[in-house]
mmCIF file of C-alpha atoms and ligand atoms in Angstrom:
data_model
loop_
_atom_site.group_PDB
_atom_site.id
_atom_site.type_symbol
_atom_site.label_atom_id
_atom_site.label_comp_id
_atom_site.label_asym_id
_atom_site.label_seq_id
_atom_site.Cartn_x
_atom_site.Cartn_y
_atom_site.Cartn_z
ATOM 1 C CA UNK A 1 0.000 0.000 0.000
ATOM 2 C CA UNK A 2 3.015 2.224 -0.535
ATOM 3 C CA UNK A 3 1.578 4.751 -2.903
ATOM 4 C CA UNK A 4 1.603 8.496 -3.203
ATOM 5 C CA UNK A 5 -2.107 8.970 -2.558
ATOM 6 C CA UNK A 6 -3.322 7.626 0.751
ATOM 7 C CA UNK A 7 -6.530 5.630 0.822
ATOM 8 C CA UNK A 8 -9.409 7.762 2.049
ATOM 9 C CA UNK A 9 -9.884 5.965 5.372
ATOM 10 C CA UNK A 10 -6.178 6.423 6.140
ATOM 11 C CA UNK A 11 -6.199 10.065 4.993
ATOM 12 C CA UNK A 12 -9.057 10.835 7.383
ATOM 13 C CA UNK A 13 -7.072 9.331 10.254
ATOM 14 C CA UNK A 14 -3.901 11.184 9.249
ATOM 15 C CA UNK A 15 -5.696 14.546 9.181
ATOM 16 C CA UNK A 16 -7.072 13.887 12.637
ATOM 17 C CA UNK A 17 -3.707 12.744 14.068
ATOM 18 C CA UNK A 18 -1.989 15.859 12.719
ATOM 19 C CA UNK A 19 -4.309 18.112 14.709
ATOM 20 C CA UNK A 20 -3.217 16.435 17.939
ATOM 21 C CA UNK A 21 -0.106 16.949 20.003
ATOM 22 C CA UNK A 22 1.991 14.088 21.227
ATOM 23 C CA UNK A 23 5.563 12.907 20.790
ATOM 24 C CA UNK A 24 4.736 9.185 20.751
ATOM 25 C CA UNK A 25 1.838 7.472 19.021
ATOM 26 C CA UNK A 26 0.846 3.836 19.052
ATOM 27 C CA UNK A 27 -1.236 2.899 15.998
ATOM 28 C CA UNK A 28 -2.986 -0.340 16.862
ATOM 29 C CA UNK A 29 -5.410 -2.690 15.168
ATOM 30 C CA UNK A 30 -5.576 -6.069 13.483
ATOM 31 C CA UNK A 31 -3.403 -6.713 10.438
ATOM 32 C CA UNK A 32 -4.335 -5.401 7.053
ATOM 33 C CA UNK A 33 -5.790 -2.024 8.028
ATOM 34 C CA UNK A 34 -2.788 -0.001 6.837
ATOM 35 C CA UNK A 35 -0.898 0.718 10.083
ATOM 36 C CA UNK A 36 2.448 0.987 8.347
ATOM 37 C CA UNK A 37 1.122 3.232 5.587
ATOM 38 C CA UNK A 38 -0.463 5.559 8.134
ATOM 39 C CA UNK A 39 2.695 5.595 10.271
ATOM 40 C CA UNK A 40 4.793 6.333 7.199
ATOM 41 C CA UNK A 41 2.511 9.191 6.122
ATOM 42 C CA UNK A 42 2.591 10.655 9.628
ATOM 43 C CA UNK A 43 6.412 10.466 9.750
ATOM 44 C CA UNK A 44 6.612 12.105 6.341
ATOM 45 C CA UNK A 45 4.267 14.910 7.395
ATOM 46 C CA UNK A 46 6.239 15.555 10.590
ATOM 47 C CA UNK A 47 9.487 15.821 8.594
ATOM 48 C CA UNK A 48 8.065 17.767 5.614
ATOM 49 C CA UNK A 49 9.391 21.287 4.965
ATOM 50 C CA UNK A 50 5.956 22.569 3.884
ATOM 51 C CA UNK A 51 3.306 20.393 5.521
ATOM 52 C CA UNK A 52 -0.408 21.041 5.061
ATOM 53 C CA UNK A 53 -3.248 20.074 7.409
ATOM 54 C CA UNK A 54 -3.679 16.972 5.193
ATOM 55 C CA UNK A 55 -0.049 15.865 5.539
ATOM 56 C CA UNK A 56 3.274 16.071 3.717
ATOM 57 C CA UNK A 57 3.591 18.259 0.595
ATOM 58 C CA UNK A 58 5.147 15.375 -1.343
ATOM 59 C CA UNK A 59 7.505 17.570 -3.384
ATOM 60 C CA UNK A 60 10.063 19.100 -1.004
ATOM 61 C CA UNK A 61 13.566 17.748 -0.446
ATOM 62 C CA UNK A 62 12.537 16.147 2.821
ATOM 63 C CA UNK A 63 9.569 14.325 1.261
ATOM 64 C CA UNK A 64 11.797 13.056 -1.518
ATOM 65 C CA UNK A 65 14.388 11.778 0.973
ATOM 66 C CA UNK A 66 11.671 9.975 2.936
ATOM 67 C CA UNK A 67 10.312 8.416 -0.268
ATOM 68 C CA UNK A 68 13.701 7.042 -1.276
ATOM 69 C CA UNK A 69 14.420 5.838 2.293
ATOM 70 C CA UNK A 70 17.483 8.032 2.847
ATOM 71 C CA UNK A 71 16.211 10.769 5.200
ATOM 72 C CA UNK A 72 18.878 11.394 7.857
ATOM 73 C CA UNK A 73 16.286 12.276 10.508
ATOM 74 C CA UNK A 74 14.094 9.216 10.050
ATOM 75 C CA UNK A 75 14.980 5.935 11.735
ATOM 76 C CA UNK A 76 12.830 2.955 10.799
ATOM 77 C CA UNK A 77 13.064 0.085 13.248
ATOM 78 C CA UNK A 78 11.755 -3.181 11.813
ATOM 79 C CA UNK A 79 12.830 -6.827 11.590
ATOM 80 C CA UNK A 80 15.764 -7.306 9.190
ATOM 81 C CA UNK A 81 13.712 -9.582 6.960
ATOM 82 C CA UNK A 82 11.085 -6.883 6.548
ATOM 83 C CA UNK A 83 13.720 -4.175 5.912
ATOM 84 C CA UNK A 84 15.017 -6.287 3.044
ATOM 85 C CA UNK A 85 11.539 -6.940 1.652
ATOM 86 C CA UNK A 86 10.491 -3.287 1.828
ATOM 87 C CA UNK A 87 13.819 -1.832 0.729
ATOM 88 C CA UNK A 88 14.877 -0.043 3.924
ATOM 89 C CA UNK A 89 18.637 0.230 4.449
ATOM 90 C CA UNK A 90 20.339 -1.858 7.147
ATOM 91 C CA UNK A 91 23.417 -0.732 9.046
ATOM 92 C CA UNK A 92 26.724 -1.658 7.485
ATOM 93 C CA UNK A 93 27.646 -4.423 9.942
ATOM 94 C CA UNK A 94 24.277 -6.167 9.569
ATOM 95 C CA UNK A 95 24.383 -5.862 5.784
ATOM 96 C CA UNK A 96 27.896 -7.394 5.731
ATOM 97 C CA UNK A 97 26.814 -10.303 7.918
ATOM 98 C CA UNK A 98 23.803 -10.999 5.726
ATOM 99 C CA UNK A 99 25.748 -10.569 2.466
ATOM 100 C CA UNK A 100 28.377 -13.034 3.615
ATOM 101 C CA UNK A 101 25.595 -15.396 4.719
ATOM 102 C CA UNK A 102 26.995 -15.575 8.257
ATOM 103 C CA UNK A 103 23.399 -15.657 9.481
ATOM 104 C CA UNK A 104 19.838 -15.328 8.248
ATOM 105 C CA UNK A 105 17.923 -12.035 8.469
ATOM 106 C CA UNK A 106 16.005 -11.788 11.723
ATOM 107 C CA UNK A 107 12.217 -11.895 11.924
ATOM 108 C CA UNK A 108 12.376 -10.048 15.245
ATOM 109 C CA UNK A 109 13.472 -6.484 15.908
ATOM 110 C CA UNK A 110 16.963 -6.966 17.301
ATOM 111 C CA UNK A 111 18.299 -5.258 20.377
ATOM 112 C CA UNK A 112 21.319 -3.999 18.406
ATOM 113 C CA UNK A 113 18.988 -2.156 16.056
ATOM 114 C CA UNK A 114 17.178 -0.606 19.021
ATOM 115 C CA UNK A 115 20.543 0.550 20.439
ATOM 116 C CA UNK A 116 21.335 2.150 17.082
ATOM 117 C CA UNK A 117 18.043 4.007 17.262
ATOM 118 C CA UNK A 118 18.765 5.254 20.777
ATOM 119 C CA UNK A 119 22.089 6.629 19.579
ATOM 120 C CA UNK A 120 20.327 8.110 16.509
ATOM 121 C CA UNK A 121 18.060 10.094 18.827
ATOM 122 C CA UNK A 122 21.060 11.359 20.777
ATOM 123 C CA UNK A 123 23.755 12.047 18.230
ATOM 124 C CA UNK A 124 22.568 12.258 14.640
ATOM 125 C CA UNK A 125 22.540 15.855 13.495
ATOM 126 C CA UNK A 126 19.118 16.949 12.508
ATOM 127 C CA UNK A 127 18.428 18.167 8.978
ATOM 128 C CA UNK A 128 15.433 20.136 10.151
ATOM 129 C CA UNK A 129 13.888 20.542 13.579
ATOM 130 C CA UNK A 130 12.335 17.101 14.006
ATOM 131 C CA UNK A 131 13.637 13.568 14.155
ATOM 132 C CA UNK A 132 11.298 10.604 13.834
ATOM 133 C CA UNK A 133 11.550 6.986 14.929
ATOM 134 C CA UNK A 134 9.083 4.593 13.291
ATOM 135 C CA UNK A 135 8.741 1.108 14.785
ATOM 136 C CA UNK A 136 6.834 -1.606 12.900
ATOM 137 C CA UNK A 137 5.568 -4.132 13.761
ATOM 138 C CA UNK A 138 6.143 -3.027 17.350
ATOM 139 C CA UNK A 139 5.109 -6.438 18.717
ATOM 140 C CA UNK A 140 8.240 -7.923 17.150
ATOM 141 C CA UNK A 141 10.339 -6.294 19.894
ATOM 142 C CA UNK A 142 11.197 -8.796 22.601
ATOM 143 C CA UNK A 143 11.439 -7.634 26.230
ATOM 144 C CA UNK A 144 15.116 -6.662 26.013
ATOM 145 C CA UNK A 145 14.655 -4.692 22.803
ATOM 146 C CA UNK A 146 11.597 -2.898 24.151
ATOM 147 C CA UNK A 147 13.371 -2.022 27.400
ATOM 148 C CA UNK A 148 16.286 -0.600 25.416
ATOM 149 C CA UNK A 149 13.900 1.808 23.771
ATOM 150 C CA UNK A 150 11.845 2.564 26.854
ATOM 151 C CA UNK A 151 13.834 5.370 28.466
ATOM 152 C CA UNK A 152 14.188 7.251 25.179
ATOM 153 C CA UNK A 153 10.484 6.815 24.580
ATOM 154 C CA UNK A 154 9.764 8.222 28.019
ATOM 155 C CA UNK A 155 12.077 11.222 27.808
ATOM 156 C CA UNK A 156 12.981 11.737 24.167
ATOM 157 C CA UNK A 157 15.917 14.084 23.655
ATOM 158 C CA UNK A 158 15.163 17.267 21.706
ATOM 159 C CA UNK A 159 12.456 17.130 19.106
ATOM 160 C CA UNK A 160 12.300 13.359 18.654
ATOM 161 C CA UNK A 161 8.914 11.857 17.848
ATOM 162 C CA UNK A 162 7.945 8.209 17.918
ATOM 163 C CA UNK A 163 5.380 6.262 15.925
ATOM 164 C CA UNK A 164 4.871 2.667 16.896
ATOM 165 C CA UNK A 165 2.534 0.645 14.704
ATOM 166 C CA UNK A 166 1.323 -2.774 15.768
ATOM 167 C CA UNK A 167 -0.948 -5.586 14.668
ATOM 168 C CA UNK A 168 -0.958 -7.144 18.152
ATOM 169 C CA UNK A 169 -0.968 -4.437 20.837
ATOM 170 C CA UNK A 170 -1.661 -7.020 23.547
ATOM 171 C CA UNK A 171 1.807 -8.480 22.938
ATOM 172 C CA UNK A 172 3.549 -5.187 23.748
ATOM 173 C CA UNK A 173 5.032 -4.493 27.165
ATOM 174 C CA UNK A 174 2.491 -2.507 29.208
ATOM 175 C CA UNK A 175 5.257 0.018 29.910
ATOM 176 C CA UNK A 176 5.622 0.653 26.167
ATOM 177 C CA UNK A 177 1.869 1.014 25.683
ATOM 178 C CA UNK A 178 1.506 3.398 28.594
ATOM 179 C CA UNK A 179 4.140 5.790 27.227
ATOM 180 C CA UNK A 180 2.331 6.286 23.921
ATOM 181 C CA UNK A 181 -0.882 7.968 22.936
ATOM 182 C CA UNK A 182 -3.076 5.253 21.516
ATOM 183 C CA UNK A 183 -4.813 5.414 18.151
ATOM 184 C CA UNK A 184 -7.125 2.557 17.187
ATOM 185 C CA UNK A 185 -7.059 1.915 13.457
ATOM 186 C CA UNK A 186 -10.366 2.609 11.740
ATOM 187 C CA UNK A 187 -11.946 -0.078 9.548
ATOM 188 C CA UNK A 188 -12.956 1.082 6.067
ATOM 189 C CA UNK A 189 -16.439 0.199 4.818
ATOM 190 C CA UNK A 190 -16.529 -2.832 2.490
ATOM 191 C CA UNK A 191 -17.391 -0.800 -0.625
ATOM 192 C CA UNK A 192 -14.720 1.783 0.144
ATOM 193 C CA UNK A 193 -12.130 -0.951 0.674
ATOM 194 C CA UNK A 194 -13.169 -2.687 -2.553
ATOM 195 C CA UNK A 195 -12.949 0.575 -4.513
ATOM 196 C CA UNK A 196 -9.493 1.198 -3.098
ATOM 197 C CA UNK A 197 -8.385 -2.344 -3.899
ATOM 198 C CA UNK A 198 -9.473 -1.858 -7.513
ATOM 199 C CA UNK A 199 -7.453 1.362 -7.770
ATOM 200 C CA UNK A 200 -4.412 -0.166 -6.079
ATOM 201 C CA UNK A 201 -4.396 -3.344 -8.203
ATOM 202 C CA UNK A 202 -2.227 -3.537 -11.326
ATOM 203 C CA UNK A 203 -3.823 -2.339 -14.555
ATOM 204 C CA UNK A 204 -2.039 -3.449 -17.691
ATOM 205 C CA UNK A 205 1.427 -2.466 -16.477
ATOM 206 C CA UNK A 206 3.014 -5.532 -18.054
ATOM 207 C CA UNK A 207 4.737 -5.697 -21.383
ATOM 208 C CA UNK A 208 3.104 -7.158 -24.499
ATOM 209 C CA UNK A 209 5.014 -10.396 -24.034
ATOM 210 C CA UNK A 210 4.122 -10.738 -20.370
ATOM 211 C CA UNK A 211 0.740 -9.089 -19.910
ATOM 212 C CA UNK A 212 -0.146 -8.217 -16.346
ATOM 213 C CA UNK A 213 -3.058 -10.247 -15.113
ATOM 214 C CA UNK A 214 -5.572 -7.743 -13.861
ATOM 215 C CA UNK A 215 -7.776 -9.489 -11.334
ATOM 216 C CA UNK A 216 -11.478 -9.291 -12.129
ATOM 217 C CA UNK A 217 -13.810 -7.335 -9.809
ATOM 218 C CA UNK A 218 -15.276 -10.688 -8.731
ATOM 219 C CA UNK A 219 -11.802 -11.958 -7.759
ATOM 220 C CA UNK A 220 -11.100 -8.808 -5.755
ATOM 221 C CA UNK A 221 -14.465 -9.180 -4.042
ATOM 222 C CA UNK A 222 -13.603 -12.775 -3.095
ATOM 223 C CA UNK A 223 -10.165 -11.771 -1.776
ATOM 224 C CA UNK A 224 -11.525 -8.904 0.301
ATOM 225 C CA UNK A 225 -14.156 -11.194 1.848
ATOM 226 C CA UNK A 226 -11.480 -13.849 2.449
ATOM 227 C CA UNK A 227 -9.359 -11.228 4.224
ATOM 228 C CA UNK A 228 -12.269 -10.421 6.518
ATOM 229 C CA UNK A 229 -12.572 -6.939 4.987
ATOM 230 C CA UNK A 230 -8.948 -5.952 5.720
ATOM 231 C CA UNK A 231 -7.855 -4.288 2.486
ATOM 232 C CA UNK A 232 -4.072 -4.384 2.932
ATOM 233 C CA UNK A 233 -4.215 -8.148 3.503
ATOM 234 C CA UNK A 234 -6.234 -8.546 0.304
ATOM 235 C CA UNK A 235 -3.771 -6.333 -1.574
ATOM 236 C CA UNK A 236 -0.878 -8.538 -0.451
ATOM 237 C CA UNK A 237 -2.545 -11.423 -2.315
ATOM 238 C CA UNK A 238 -3.021 -9.223 -5.373
ATOM 239 C CA UNK A 239 0.638 -8.190 -5.265
ATOM 240 C CA UNK A 240 1.717 -11.826 -5.159
ATOM 241 C CA UNK A 241 0.650 -11.915 -8.829
ATOM 242 C CA UNK A 242 -1.665 -14.876 -8.247
ATOM 243 C CA UNK A 243 -4.864 -13.071 -7.300
ATOM 244 C CA UNK A 244 -7.116 -15.011 -9.669
ATOM 245 C CA UNK A 245 -5.717 -18.410 -8.677
ATOM 246 C CA UNK A 246 -5.963 -17.561 -4.977
ATOM 247 C CA UNK A 247 -9.550 -16.347 -5.368
ATOM 248 C CA UNK A 248 -10.551 -19.503 -7.240
ATOM 249 C CA UNK A 249 -8.860 -21.758 -4.677
ATOM 250 C CA UNK A 250 -10.623 -19.888 -1.904
ATOM 251 C CA UNK A 251 -14.014 -20.422 -3.506
ATOM 252 C CA UNK A 252 -13.307 -24.130 -3.982
ATOM 253 C CA UNK A 253 -11.883 -24.679 -0.493
ATOM 254 C CA UNK A 254 -15.074 -25.378 1.537
ATOM 255 C CA UNK A 255 -16.423 -28.124 -0.709
ATOM 256 C CA UNK A 256 -12.945 -29.623 -1.166
ATOM 257 C CA UNK A 257 -12.626 -29.848 2.629
ATOM 258 C CA UNK A 258 -16.027 -31.502 2.906
ATOM 259 C CA UNK A 259 -14.724 -34.151 0.485
ATOM 260 C CA UNK A 260 -11.404 -34.504 2.353
ATOM 261 C CA UNK A 261 -9.358 -33.251 -0.613
ATOM 262 C CA UNK A 262 -5.993 -32.204 0.866
ATOM 263 C CA UNK A 263 -4.747 -30.676 -2.407
ATOM 264 C CA UNK A 264 -6.946 -27.668 -1.647
ATOM 265 C CA UNK A 265 -4.526 -26.807 1.189
ATOM 266 C CA UNK A 266 -1.307 -27.775 -0.563
ATOM 267 C CA UNK A 267 -0.291 -24.215 -1.537
ATOM 268 C CA UNK A 268 -0.708 -22.962 2.024
ATOM 269 C CA UNK A 269 1.652 -22.853 4.965
ATOM 270 C CA UNK A 270 0.247 -24.737 7.960
ATOM 271 C CA UNK A 271 -0.495 -21.423 9.718
ATOM 272 C CA UNK A 272 -2.409 -20.171 6.662
ATOM 273 C CA UNK A 273 -4.290 -23.468 6.429
ATOM 274 C CA UNK A 274 -5.391 -23.224 10.060
ATOM 275 C CA UNK A 275 -6.483 -19.623 9.515
ATOM 276 C CA UNK A 276 -8.515 -20.635 6.432
ATOM 277 C CA UNK A 277 -10.143 -23.524 8.316
ATOM 278 C CA UNK A 278 -11.017 -21.275 11.255
ATOM 279 C CA UNK A 279 -12.776 -18.970 8.817
ATOM 280 C CA UNK A 280 -14.558 -21.939 7.236
ATOM 281 C CA UNK A 281 -15.611 -23.255 10.634
ATOM 282 C CA UNK A 282 -16.908 -19.804 11.577
ATOM 283 C CA UNK A 283 -18.975 -19.520 8.406
ATOM 284 C CA UNK A 284 -20.466 -23.008 8.525
ATOM 285 C CA UNK A 285 -21.461 -22.321 12.107
ATOM 286 C CA UNK A 286 -22.942 -18.945 11.177
ATOM 287 C CA UNK A 287 -25.069 -20.511 8.452
ATOM 288 C CA UNK A 288 -26.114 -23.323 10.820
ATOM 289 C CA UNK A 289 -27.587 -20.743 13.227
ATOM 290 C CA UNK A 290 -29.185 -18.684 10.470
ATOM 291 C CA UNK A 291 -26.591 -15.875 10.209
ATOM 292 C CA UNK A 292 -24.661 -14.753 7.138
ATOM 293 C CA UNK A 293 -21.225 -16.134 6.316
ATOM 294 C CA UNK A 294 -18.399 -13.628 6.665
ATOM 295 C CA UNK A 295 -15.402 -15.043 4.768
ATOM 296 C CA UNK A 296 -16.975 -17.182 2.020
ATOM 297 C CA UNK A 297 -19.923 -16.803 -0.347
ATOM 298 C CA UNK A 298 -22.955 -18.797 0.761
ATOM 299 C CA UNK A 299 -23.024 -20.647 -2.575
ATOM 300 C CA UNK A 300 -19.459 -21.920 -2.043
ATOM 301 C CA UNK A 301 -20.161 -23.496 1.352
ATOM 302 C CA UNK A 302 -21.107 -27.164 1.757
ATOM 303 C CA UNK A 303 -24.545 -27.965 3.188
ATOM 304 C CA UNK A 304 -24.519 -27.146 6.903
ATOM 305 C CA UNK A 305 -24.130 -30.165 9.192
ATOM 306 C CA UNK A 306 -27.260 -31.408 10.958
ATOM 307 C CA UNK A 307 -28.156 -30.947 14.607
ATOM 308 C CA UNK A 308 -25.613 -33.415 15.980
ATOM 309 C CA UNK A 309 -23.075 -31.808 13.672
ATOM 310 C CA UNK A 310 -23.285 -28.635 15.749
ATOM 311 C CA UNK A 311 -21.423 -30.411 18.565
ATOM 312 C CA UNK A 312 -18.843 -31.539 16.027
ATOM 313 C CA UNK A 313 -18.360 -27.944 14.863
ATOM 314 C CA UNK A 314 -17.861 -26.719 18.424
ATOM 315 C CA UNK A 315 -15.201 -29.355 19.033
ATOM 316 C CA UNK A 316 -13.561 -28.549 15.697
ATOM 317 C CA UNK A 317 -13.455 -24.831 16.526
ATOM 318 C CA UNK A 318 -11.771 -25.582 19.870
ATOM 319 C CA UNK A 319 -9.219 -27.856 18.226
ATOM 320 C CA UNK A 320 -8.403 -25.287 15.548
ATOM 321 C CA UNK A 321 -7.796 -22.519 18.047
ATOM 322 C CA UNK A 322 -5.546 -24.783 20.065
ATOM 323 C CA UNK A 323 -3.653 -25.764 16.889
ATOM 324 C CA UNK A 324 -3.337 -22.099 15.907
ATOM 325 C CA UNK A 325 -1.277 -21.458 19.038
ATOM 326 C CA UNK A 326 1.366 -24.049 18.162
ATOM 327 C CA UNK A 327 1.270 -24.075 14.371
ATOM 328 C CA UNK A 328 4.439 -21.995 13.763
ATOM 329 C CA UNK A 329 6.732 -25.017 14.059
ATOM 330 C CA UNK A 330 4.915 -28.169 12.918
ATOM 331 C CA UNK A 331 7.063 -31.305 13.078
ATOM 332 C CA UNK A 332 5.871 -32.319 9.610
ATOM 333 C CA UNK A 333 3.917 -29.739 7.544
ATOM 334 C CA UNK A 334 2.640 -32.254 4.961
ATOM 335 C CA UNK A 335 1.323 -34.605 7.609
ATOM 336 C CA UNK A 336 -0.247 -31.709 9.433
ATOM 337 C CA UNK A 337 -2.208 -30.589 6.336
ATOM 338 C CA UNK A 338 -3.493 -34.136 5.885
ATOM 339 C CA UNK A 339 -4.593 -34.338 9.470
ATOM 340 C CA UNK A 340 -6.275 -30.914 9.259
ATOM 341 C CA UNK A 341 -8.128 -32.036 6.135
ATOM 342 C CA UNK A 342 -9.427 -35.305 7.528
ATOM 343 C CA UNK A 343 -10.540 -33.497 10.678
ATOM 344 C CA UNK A 344 -12.363 -30.884 8.555
ATOM 345 C CA UNK A 345 -14.119 -33.614 6.564
ATOM 346 C CA UNK A 346 -15.453 -35.236 9.726
ATOM 347 C CA UNK A 347 -16.719 -31.929 11.146
ATOM 348 C CA UNK A 348 -18.346 -30.865 7.869
ATOM 349 C CA UNK A 349 -20.034 -34.152 7.069
ATOM 350 C CA UNK A 350 -21.599 -35.070 10.418
ATOM 351 C CA UNK A 351 -25.342 -35.428 10.148
HETATM 352 ZN ZN1 ZN B 401 7.287 17.958 1.867
#
């Protein structure tokens, strides 16, 4: 969602945040609502030479430096793996270690990086009057990393401002949360999110030889429903380049599970499979009690289980949430998908 024009629901939040004082903000909400994009826009506005009430001007030297990730007064603290994916520079020592394959990039925010940020707030000479530290996803700081940052967060030197963005605020140290002003991310309406997704999706940018596959409106609709209405999550699927295939697999998933067809899960990581099955379980249950499904179209769901099947669904839901807590490191992913599938078949076919 890294584009020049902010989505409307994010722009509204940015305008409101800019009217408020505060040197440390915590942007919190579930994944896919655009925390990073909002944090980035706020950082850019704070650093801009000619900001407006709507945010950064987008054309000054400062805005340009932020856009190309070289602004001397902006420190972005994120896991190394994410820095590499999003094109944010790493410090020289880290880059050397990764280049020489001494170790793999970290999925956590490392304490060394937090120490660098503390020294950035103390020593780096400011280009303008403000320095900004952006931390995302803040829940990827372990206790030591968070404590390293804590004192600076409490009493920032000079004109240092902090933006922490998180998709799991409950995992943050209470001391970190209490030192920030909280902002709860706003959910966009479904139609607004769908309109934005259409604008943000690729439109014929490919060459003649390799035409870009523009996902159909129906595919985008399926993906947004599958993402539970979280537009940035849906966009991540679009940006994978396989939007149509993912949408079709999603539509076929419920009936494939009812038949015990494990190939329907074969492209997913175990954690993604569990997430998909939790959504399926939710929807089958919803239909069973006369409510609307939330993640799948009604027509794609198998017939709801009978009365005794309700008990089966409850047990299945409990098992899935217990599996979700331990799914990061399955001993055998292939075996796990098979076991998830056979369990789903039993729950979906009980009479
Ligand atoms: Zn500017």
